[in-house]
Amino acid sequence: MTTVLDIGNCNADHFFITTMLKSNFDANVLRAHGADDALTTLEENEVDLIMINRLLDVDHSEGMDVFRKIKSNPKFESIPAMLITNFDDHQKAAMEEGAVQGFGKSALTSDSVVAVVKDALSSS
């Protein structure tokens, strides 16, 4: 079974992302709200894909800071990670730092999001 770690999404967005992942990939979806609980979750579970919200739900800090902290740990650097954002400039900046192509929540129900996630999972 595929396992995805969703970081920094509010309850509603987490629900919709989880629904999409379970219906298209039969995925187990784990949840974290920031870097510390994300790192703990990664230590305790084998994760195939990391999805990080552009702005974290709890404190509105930058999701890229969480991305950098995760990727700085050699144990987790090979796990594909994506930024969830509707802003192309943020998506491009994330990819320049090593993220895989992500998506915006406004497109969550589109076939293109399923394709993006499928591509990310195939890179794990």
XYZ file of C-alpha atoms in Angstrom:
124
model
C 0.000 0.000 0.000
C 1.137 3.515 -0.821
C 1.710 5.836 2.130
C 1.542 9.618 1.774
C 2.410 12.187 4.424
C 0.246 15.312 4.222
C 1.815 18.274 6.026
C 0.229 21.568 6.985
C -3.274 21.294 5.555
C -6.407 22.333 7.440
C -9.024 19.709 8.282
C -11.145 20.354 5.189
C -8.215 20.296 2.760
C -6.745 17.226 4.448
C -10.108 15.484 4.008
C -10.296 16.319 0.289
C -6.667 15.357 -0.346
C -7.141 12.102 1.565
C -10.290 11.308 -0.394
C -8.488 11.874 -3.698
C -5.521 9.746 -2.641
C -7.605 6.872 -1.286
C -9.930 6.755 -4.274
C -7.158 6.920 -6.894
C -4.215 5.186 -5.203
C -5.638 3.136 -2.315
C -3.273 5.181 -0.178
C -2.736 5.332 3.538
C -2.556 9.046 4.394
C -0.648 10.241 7.443
C -0.856 13.784 8.745
C 1.518 16.290 10.291
C 1.213 20.005 10.985
C 4.855 21.098 11.014
C 8.468 20.003 10.757
C 8.782 18.336 14.150
C 5.772 16.045 13.886
C 6.554 15.416 10.210
C 10.056 14.217 11.083
C 8.666 12.004 13.857
C 6.137 10.528 11.440
C 8.865 9.881 8.868
C 11.024 8.167 11.510
C 8.142 5.869 12.458
C 6.700 5.059 9.010
C 7.786 4.192 5.496
C 6.445 7.020 3.359
C 6.271 7.016 -0.444
C 5.373 10.674 -0.996
C 5.376 13.879 1.045
C 2.878 16.654 0.306
C 3.527 20.012 1.966
C 1.121 22.925 1.974
C 2.657 26.245 0.899
C 1.538 27.850 4.170
C 1.108 25.598 7.188
C -2.357 25.526 8.736
C -1.268 25.924 12.347
C 0.997 28.967 12.193
C 1.009 30.037 8.520
C 4.761 29.512 8.294
C 6.351 28.588 4.966
C 5.997 24.992 3.865
C 9.333 25.264 2.067
C 11.035 25.572 5.445
C 9.589 22.154 6.329
C 10.694 20.821 2.938
C 14.263 22.008 3.530
C 14.390 20.529 7.030
C 13.132 17.149 5.810
C 15.457 17.065 2.799
C 18.460 17.994 4.930
C 18.130 14.621 6.676
C 19.892 11.932 4.591
C 17.305 9.349 5.703
C 14.530 11.237 3.928
C 16.252 12.992 1.027
C 15.198 10.313 -1.488
C 11.472 10.501 -0.676
C 9.717 12.593 -3.329
C 8.142 15.706 -1.870
C 5.815 18.231 -3.468
C 4.462 21.634 -2.605
C 0.704 22.120 -2.660
C 0.080 25.602 -4.017
C -2.025 27.336 -6.636
C 0.811 29.801 -7.311
C 3.036 28.895 -10.259
C 5.963 30.958 -8.974
C 5.994 29.060 -5.665
C 5.691 25.742 -7.513
C 8.632 26.654 -9.745
C 10.755 27.754 -6.769
C 10.005 24.492 -4.956
C 11.035 22.459 -7.985
C 14.248 24.462 -8.279
C 15.049 23.284 -4.743
C 14.391 19.642 -5.602
C 10.658 19.160 -5.095
C 8.725 17.104 -7.616
C 5.888 18.768 -9.527
C 3.033 19.548 -7.157
C -0.459 20.869 -7.645
C -2.879 23.497 -6.461
C -5.906 22.648 -4.367
C -8.128 24.436 -6.882
C -7.345 21.586 -9.335
C -7.708 18.779 -6.792
C -10.535 17.001 -8.615
C -8.868 17.155 -12.038
C -7.240 14.301 -13.892
C -4.046 16.352 -14.068
C -3.609 16.123 -10.275
C -3.978 12.347 -10.397
C -1.313 12.274 -13.131
C 1.041 14.497 -11.107
C 0.686 12.280 -8.035
C 1.138 9.136 -10.132
C 4.355 10.558 -11.595
C 5.623 11.474 -8.118
C 4.859 8.006 -6.771
C 6.638 6.369 -9.678
C 9.774 8.350 -8.774
C 9.864 6.915 -5.234
